[in-house]
Tab-separated table of C-alpha atoms in Angstrom:
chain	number	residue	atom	x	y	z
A	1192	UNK	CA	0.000	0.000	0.000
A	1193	UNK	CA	1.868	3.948	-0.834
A	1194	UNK	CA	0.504	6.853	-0.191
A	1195	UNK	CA	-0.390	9.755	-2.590
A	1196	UNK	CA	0.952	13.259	-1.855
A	1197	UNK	CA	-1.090	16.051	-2.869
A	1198	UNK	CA	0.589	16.423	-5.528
A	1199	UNK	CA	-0.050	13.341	-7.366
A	1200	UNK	CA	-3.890	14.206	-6.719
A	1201	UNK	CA	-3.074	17.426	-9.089
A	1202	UNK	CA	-1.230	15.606	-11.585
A	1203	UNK	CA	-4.169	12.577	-11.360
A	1204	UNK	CA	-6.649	15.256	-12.646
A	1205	UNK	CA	-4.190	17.093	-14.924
A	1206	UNK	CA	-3.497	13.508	-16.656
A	1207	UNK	CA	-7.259	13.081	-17.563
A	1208	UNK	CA	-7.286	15.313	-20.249
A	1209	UNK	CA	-6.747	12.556	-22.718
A	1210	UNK	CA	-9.559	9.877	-20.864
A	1211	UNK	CA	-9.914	9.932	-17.118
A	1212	UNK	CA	-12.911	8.999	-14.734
A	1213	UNK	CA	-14.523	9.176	-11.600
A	1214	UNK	CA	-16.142	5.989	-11.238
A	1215	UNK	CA	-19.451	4.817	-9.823
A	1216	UNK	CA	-21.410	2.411	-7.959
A	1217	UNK	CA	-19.853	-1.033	-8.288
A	1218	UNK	CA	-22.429	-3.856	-8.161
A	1219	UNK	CA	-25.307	-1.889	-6.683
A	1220	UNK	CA	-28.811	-3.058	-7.872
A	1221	UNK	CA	-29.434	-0.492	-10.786
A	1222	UNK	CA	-32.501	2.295	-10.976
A	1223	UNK	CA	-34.853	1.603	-13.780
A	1224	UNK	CA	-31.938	0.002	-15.751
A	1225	UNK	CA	-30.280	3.238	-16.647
A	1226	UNK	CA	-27.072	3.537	-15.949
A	1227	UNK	CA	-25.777	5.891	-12.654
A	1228	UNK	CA	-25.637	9.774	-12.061
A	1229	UNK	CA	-22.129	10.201	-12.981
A	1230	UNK	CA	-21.580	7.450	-15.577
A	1231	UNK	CA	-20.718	9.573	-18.920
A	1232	UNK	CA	-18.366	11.790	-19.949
A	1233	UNK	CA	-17.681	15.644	-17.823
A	1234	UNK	CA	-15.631	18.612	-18.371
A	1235	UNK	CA	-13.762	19.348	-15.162
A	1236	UNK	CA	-12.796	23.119	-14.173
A	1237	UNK	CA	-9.724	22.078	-12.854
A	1238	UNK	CA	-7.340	25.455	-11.478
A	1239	UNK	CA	-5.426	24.146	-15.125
A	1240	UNK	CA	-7.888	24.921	-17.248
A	1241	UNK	CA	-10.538	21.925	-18.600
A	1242	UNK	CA	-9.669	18.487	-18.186
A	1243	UNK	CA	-11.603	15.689	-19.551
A	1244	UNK	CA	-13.932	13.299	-17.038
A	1245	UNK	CA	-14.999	9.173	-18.205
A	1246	UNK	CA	-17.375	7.660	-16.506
A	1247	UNK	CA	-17.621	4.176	-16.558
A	1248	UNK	CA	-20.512	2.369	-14.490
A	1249	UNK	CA	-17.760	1.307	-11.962
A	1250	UNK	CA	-13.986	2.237	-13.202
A	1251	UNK	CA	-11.829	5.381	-13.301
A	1252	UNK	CA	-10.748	5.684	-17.275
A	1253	UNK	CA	-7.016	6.689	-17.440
A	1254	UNK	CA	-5.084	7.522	-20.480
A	1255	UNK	CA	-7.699	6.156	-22.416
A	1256	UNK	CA	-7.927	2.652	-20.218
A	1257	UNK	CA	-9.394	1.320	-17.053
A	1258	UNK	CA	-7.683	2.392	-14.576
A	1259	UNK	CA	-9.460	2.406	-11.111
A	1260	UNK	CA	-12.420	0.559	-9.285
A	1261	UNK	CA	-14.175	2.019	-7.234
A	1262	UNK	CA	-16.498	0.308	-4.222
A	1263	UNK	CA	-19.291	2.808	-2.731
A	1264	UNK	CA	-18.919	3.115	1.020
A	1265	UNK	CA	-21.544	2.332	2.913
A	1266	UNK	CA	-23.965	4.572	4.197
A	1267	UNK	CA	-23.089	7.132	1.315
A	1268	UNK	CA	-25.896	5.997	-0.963
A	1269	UNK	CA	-27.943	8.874	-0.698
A	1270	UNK	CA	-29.570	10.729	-3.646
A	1271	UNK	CA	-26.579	13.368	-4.197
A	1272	UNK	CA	-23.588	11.829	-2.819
A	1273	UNK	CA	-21.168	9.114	-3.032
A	1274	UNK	CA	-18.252	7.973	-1.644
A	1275	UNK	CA	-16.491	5.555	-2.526
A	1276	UNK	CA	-12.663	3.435	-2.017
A	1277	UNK	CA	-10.822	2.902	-5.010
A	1278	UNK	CA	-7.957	0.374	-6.235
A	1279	UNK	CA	-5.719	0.911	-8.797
A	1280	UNK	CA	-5.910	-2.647	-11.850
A	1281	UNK	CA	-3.237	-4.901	-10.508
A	1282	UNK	CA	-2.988	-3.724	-6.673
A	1283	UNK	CA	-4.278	-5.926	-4.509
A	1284	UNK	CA	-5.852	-3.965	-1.792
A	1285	UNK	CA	-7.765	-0.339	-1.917
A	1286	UNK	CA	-5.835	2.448	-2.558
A	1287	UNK	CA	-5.737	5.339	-0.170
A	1288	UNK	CA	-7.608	7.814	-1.937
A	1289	UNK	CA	-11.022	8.166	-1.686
A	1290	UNK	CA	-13.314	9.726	-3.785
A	1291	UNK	CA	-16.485	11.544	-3.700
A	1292	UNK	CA	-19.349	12.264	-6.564
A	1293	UNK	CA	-21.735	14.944	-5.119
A	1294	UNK	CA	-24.624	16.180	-7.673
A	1295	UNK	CA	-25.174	19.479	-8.018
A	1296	UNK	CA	-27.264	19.983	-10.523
A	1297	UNK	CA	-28.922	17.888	-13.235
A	1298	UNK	CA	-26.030	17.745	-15.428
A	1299	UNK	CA	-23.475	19.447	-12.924
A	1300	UNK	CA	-21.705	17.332	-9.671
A	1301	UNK	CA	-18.862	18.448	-7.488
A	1302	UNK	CA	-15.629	15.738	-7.584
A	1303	UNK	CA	-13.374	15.628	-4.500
A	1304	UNK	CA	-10.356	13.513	-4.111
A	1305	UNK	CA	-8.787	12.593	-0.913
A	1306	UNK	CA	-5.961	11.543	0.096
A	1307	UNK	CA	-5.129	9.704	3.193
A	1308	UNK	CA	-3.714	12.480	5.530
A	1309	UNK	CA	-4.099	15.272	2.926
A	1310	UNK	CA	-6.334	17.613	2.232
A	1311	UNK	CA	-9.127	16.940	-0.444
A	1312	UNK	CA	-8.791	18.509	-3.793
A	1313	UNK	CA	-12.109	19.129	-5.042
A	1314	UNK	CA	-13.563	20.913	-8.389
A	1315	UNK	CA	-17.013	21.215	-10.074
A	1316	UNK	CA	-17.441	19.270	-13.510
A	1317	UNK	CA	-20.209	19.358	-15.958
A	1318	UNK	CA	-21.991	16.816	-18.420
A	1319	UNK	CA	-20.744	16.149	-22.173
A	1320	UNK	CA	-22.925	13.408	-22.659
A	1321	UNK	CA	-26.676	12.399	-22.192
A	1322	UNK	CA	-27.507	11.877	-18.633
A	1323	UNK	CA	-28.584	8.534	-17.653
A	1324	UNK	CA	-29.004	7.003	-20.860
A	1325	UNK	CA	-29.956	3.443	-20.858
A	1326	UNK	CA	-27.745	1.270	-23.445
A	1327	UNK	CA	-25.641	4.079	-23.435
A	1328	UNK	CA	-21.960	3.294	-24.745
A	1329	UNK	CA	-20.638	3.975	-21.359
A	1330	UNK	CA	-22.956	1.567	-19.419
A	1331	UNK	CA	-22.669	-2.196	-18.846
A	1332	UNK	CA	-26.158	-2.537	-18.034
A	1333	UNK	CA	-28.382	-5.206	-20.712
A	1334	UNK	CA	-24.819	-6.251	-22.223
A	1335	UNK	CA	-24.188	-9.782	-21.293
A	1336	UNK	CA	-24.217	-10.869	-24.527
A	1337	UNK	CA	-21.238	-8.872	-25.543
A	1338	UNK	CA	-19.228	-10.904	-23.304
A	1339	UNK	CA	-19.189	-13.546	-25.896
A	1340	UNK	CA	-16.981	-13.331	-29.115
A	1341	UNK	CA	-13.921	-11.547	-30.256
A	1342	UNK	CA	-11.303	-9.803	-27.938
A	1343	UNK	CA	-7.966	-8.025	-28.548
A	1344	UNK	CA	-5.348	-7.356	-25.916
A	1345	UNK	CA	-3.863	-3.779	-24.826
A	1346	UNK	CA	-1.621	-2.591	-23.262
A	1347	UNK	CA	-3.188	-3.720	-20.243
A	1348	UNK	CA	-2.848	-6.628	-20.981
A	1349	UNK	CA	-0.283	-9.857	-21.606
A	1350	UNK	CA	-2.472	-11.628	-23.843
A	1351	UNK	CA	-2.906	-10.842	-27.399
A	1352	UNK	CA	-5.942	-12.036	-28.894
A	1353	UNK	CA	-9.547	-13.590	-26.591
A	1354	UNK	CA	-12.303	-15.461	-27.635
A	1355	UNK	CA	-15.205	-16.257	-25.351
A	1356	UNK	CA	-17.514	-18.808	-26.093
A	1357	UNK	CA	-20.498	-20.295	-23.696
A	1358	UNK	CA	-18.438	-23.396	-23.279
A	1359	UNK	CA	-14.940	-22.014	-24.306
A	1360	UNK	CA	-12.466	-19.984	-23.959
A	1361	UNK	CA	-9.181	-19.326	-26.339
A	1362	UNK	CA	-6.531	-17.304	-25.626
A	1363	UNK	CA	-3.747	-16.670	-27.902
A	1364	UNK	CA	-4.784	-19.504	-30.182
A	1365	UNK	CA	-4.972	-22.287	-26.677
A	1366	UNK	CA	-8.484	-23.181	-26.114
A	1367	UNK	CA	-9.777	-24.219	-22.497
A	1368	UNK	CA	-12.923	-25.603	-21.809
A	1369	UNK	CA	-15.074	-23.852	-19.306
A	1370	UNK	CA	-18.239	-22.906	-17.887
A	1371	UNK	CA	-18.732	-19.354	-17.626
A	1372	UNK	CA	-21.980	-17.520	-15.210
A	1373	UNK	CA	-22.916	-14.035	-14.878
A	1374	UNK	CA	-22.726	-14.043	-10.931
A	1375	UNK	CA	-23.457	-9.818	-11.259
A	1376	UNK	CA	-24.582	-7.527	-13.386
A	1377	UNK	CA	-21.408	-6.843	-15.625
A	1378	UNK	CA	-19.627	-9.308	-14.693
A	1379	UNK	CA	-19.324	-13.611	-15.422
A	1380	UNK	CA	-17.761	-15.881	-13.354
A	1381	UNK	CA	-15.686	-18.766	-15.308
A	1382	UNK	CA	-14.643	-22.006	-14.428
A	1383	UNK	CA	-12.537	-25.281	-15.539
A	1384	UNK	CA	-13.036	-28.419	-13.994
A	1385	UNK	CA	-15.414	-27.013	-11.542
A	1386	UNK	CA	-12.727	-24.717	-10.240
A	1387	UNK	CA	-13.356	-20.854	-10.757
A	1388	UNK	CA	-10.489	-19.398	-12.651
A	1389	UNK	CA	-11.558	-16.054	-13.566
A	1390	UNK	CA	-13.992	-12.983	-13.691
A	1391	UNK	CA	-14.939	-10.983	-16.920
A	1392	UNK	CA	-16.327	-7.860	-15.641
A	1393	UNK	CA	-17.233	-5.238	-18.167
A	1394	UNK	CA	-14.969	-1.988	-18.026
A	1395	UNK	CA	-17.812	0.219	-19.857
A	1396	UNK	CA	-16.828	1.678	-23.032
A	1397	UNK	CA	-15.145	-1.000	-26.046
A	1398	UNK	CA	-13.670	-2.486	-22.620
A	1399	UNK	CA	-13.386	-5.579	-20.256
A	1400	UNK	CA	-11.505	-6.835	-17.397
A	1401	UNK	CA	-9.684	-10.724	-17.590
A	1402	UNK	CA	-9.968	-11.017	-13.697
A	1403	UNK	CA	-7.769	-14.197	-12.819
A	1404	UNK	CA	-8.086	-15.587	-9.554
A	1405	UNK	CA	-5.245	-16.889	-7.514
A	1406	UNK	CA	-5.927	-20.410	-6.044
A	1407	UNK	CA	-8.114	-21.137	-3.446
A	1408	UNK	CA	-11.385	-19.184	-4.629
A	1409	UNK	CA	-14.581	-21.026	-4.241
A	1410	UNK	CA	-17.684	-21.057	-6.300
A	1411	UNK	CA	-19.716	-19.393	-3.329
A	1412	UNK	CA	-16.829	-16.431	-3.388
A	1413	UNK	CA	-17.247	-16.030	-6.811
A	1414	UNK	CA	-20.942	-16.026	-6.903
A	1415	UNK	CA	-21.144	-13.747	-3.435
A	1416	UNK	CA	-22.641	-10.100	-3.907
A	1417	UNK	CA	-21.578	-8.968	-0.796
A	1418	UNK	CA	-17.871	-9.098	-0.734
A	1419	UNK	CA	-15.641	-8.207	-3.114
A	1420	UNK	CA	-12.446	-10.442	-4.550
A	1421	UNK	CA	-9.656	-7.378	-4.197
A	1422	UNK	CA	-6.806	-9.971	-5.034
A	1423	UNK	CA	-5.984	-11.653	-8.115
A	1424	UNK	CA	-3.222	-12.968	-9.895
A	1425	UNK	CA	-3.214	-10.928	-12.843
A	1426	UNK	CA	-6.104	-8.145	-14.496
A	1427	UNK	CA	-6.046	-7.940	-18.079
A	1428	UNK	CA	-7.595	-5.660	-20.125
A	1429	UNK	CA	-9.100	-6.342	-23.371
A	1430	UNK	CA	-10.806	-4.367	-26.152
A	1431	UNK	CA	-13.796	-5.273	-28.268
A	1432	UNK	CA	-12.160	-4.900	-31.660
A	1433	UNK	CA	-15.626	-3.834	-33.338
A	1434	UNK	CA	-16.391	-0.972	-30.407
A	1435	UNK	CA	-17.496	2.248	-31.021
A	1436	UNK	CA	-17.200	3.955	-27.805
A	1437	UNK	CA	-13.762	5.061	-28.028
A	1438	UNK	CA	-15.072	7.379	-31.011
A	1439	UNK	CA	-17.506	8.317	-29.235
A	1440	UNK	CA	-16.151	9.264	-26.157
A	1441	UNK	CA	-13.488	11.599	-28.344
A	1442	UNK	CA	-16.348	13.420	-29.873
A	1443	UNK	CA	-17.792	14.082	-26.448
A	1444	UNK	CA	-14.434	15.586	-25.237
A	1445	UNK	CA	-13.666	17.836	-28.077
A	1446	UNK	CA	-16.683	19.854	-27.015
A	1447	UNK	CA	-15.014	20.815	-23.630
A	1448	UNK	CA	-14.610	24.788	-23.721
């Protein structure tokens, strides 16, 4: 576990001109199937000038990847604010820097991150995109079926080329047979054997996680709502070759003034 300074809050938000993201409510039974407040894509006023916000039903965007989940806190489920932990892809326990999503307006929210022992940085950010828009490219709600098929590798990632099939898997050209489960919203549970070996949680946008587990995890882990797996051997991200969200998202940002 490290701690951030300060200053690595300012560079965080001075980095997400090119894609970054607040994140939002990971696993929580959705409203009407639309996706959260905050998922889309903001202009923040930053003290810099106007930096560029993704939001991703559940993940922090960086440099145009997943970067961060986030986990809502509880008792901060209210109608305006959120607050949630966060850990970086990879780590294997939360970071300490919290966040916080407060809505302001309809299309307006306040973003504050905090440090552990520093003081919060906080500025105001406005809406680029539609609000709430169910299906929208930025959502992972009604999209289990685009778990199945074609994925390429990033740099994210170790693996060059997926395929996911309801009984298969092939990576790299080496098929595995499997069972495979969506155990969440946005997210399937695999198996081999009868063994879970892996989550695929959708990332939002053209993107998904390869979450593989280290040894040990048990069906009932994998299929329990309630607590989350924070350690994993390796998280891979993949693209959907065919996506159109990375487009989109660019569009959104070059209207920032």
């Amino acid at each position: 576990m490290f701690e951030f300074p300060t200053k690595f809050v300012l560079k965080f938000l001075a980095r997400s001109a090119a894609l970054a993201a607040v994140a939002t409510i990971p696993f929580a039974a959705p409203v009407l199937a639309e996706s959260p407040f905050h998922t889309g894509v903001w202009q923040l006023n930053t003290p810099g000038g106007p930096r560029g916000l993704v939001v991703s039903d559940w993940l922090v965007f960086e440099d145009g990847l997943p970067k961060r989940w986030l986990y809502r806190r509880a008792g901060t489920n209210d109608e305006n604010q959120f607050d949630f932990f966060s850990r970086t892809i990879g780590d294997s326990g939360y970071t300490p820097v919290g966040i916080r999503v407060y809505r302001t307006g309809e299309n307006a929210m306040k973003y504050t991150l905090a440090p552990k022992g520093e003081d919060p940085v906080e500025v105001s950010a406005v809406r680029l995109s539609i609000p709430n828009f169910e299906n929208s490219c930025l959502s992972v709600e009604k999209k289990g079926k685009r778990f199945f098929g074609n994925w390429v590798g990033t740099s994210g990632s170790k693996l060059k080329k997926l395929n996911v099939g309801k009984n298969k898997i092939t990576i790299d050209g080496e098929a595995r047979e499997i069972s495979i489960e969506e155990v969440r919203v946005g997210r399937m549970g695999i198996t081999e054997g009868g063994k879970p070996i892996a989550f695929l949680t959708d990332a939002g946008g053209d993107y998904a996680v390869l979450q593989w587990f280290k040894p040990g995890v048990t069906v009932e882990q994998m299929r329990n709502k309630e607590r989350e797996i924070l350690d994993f051997t390796s998280e891979e991200i993949v693209r959907n070759p065919g996506g159109d969200c990375d487009r989109q998202i660019a569009s959104r940002l070059k209207a920032m003034k």
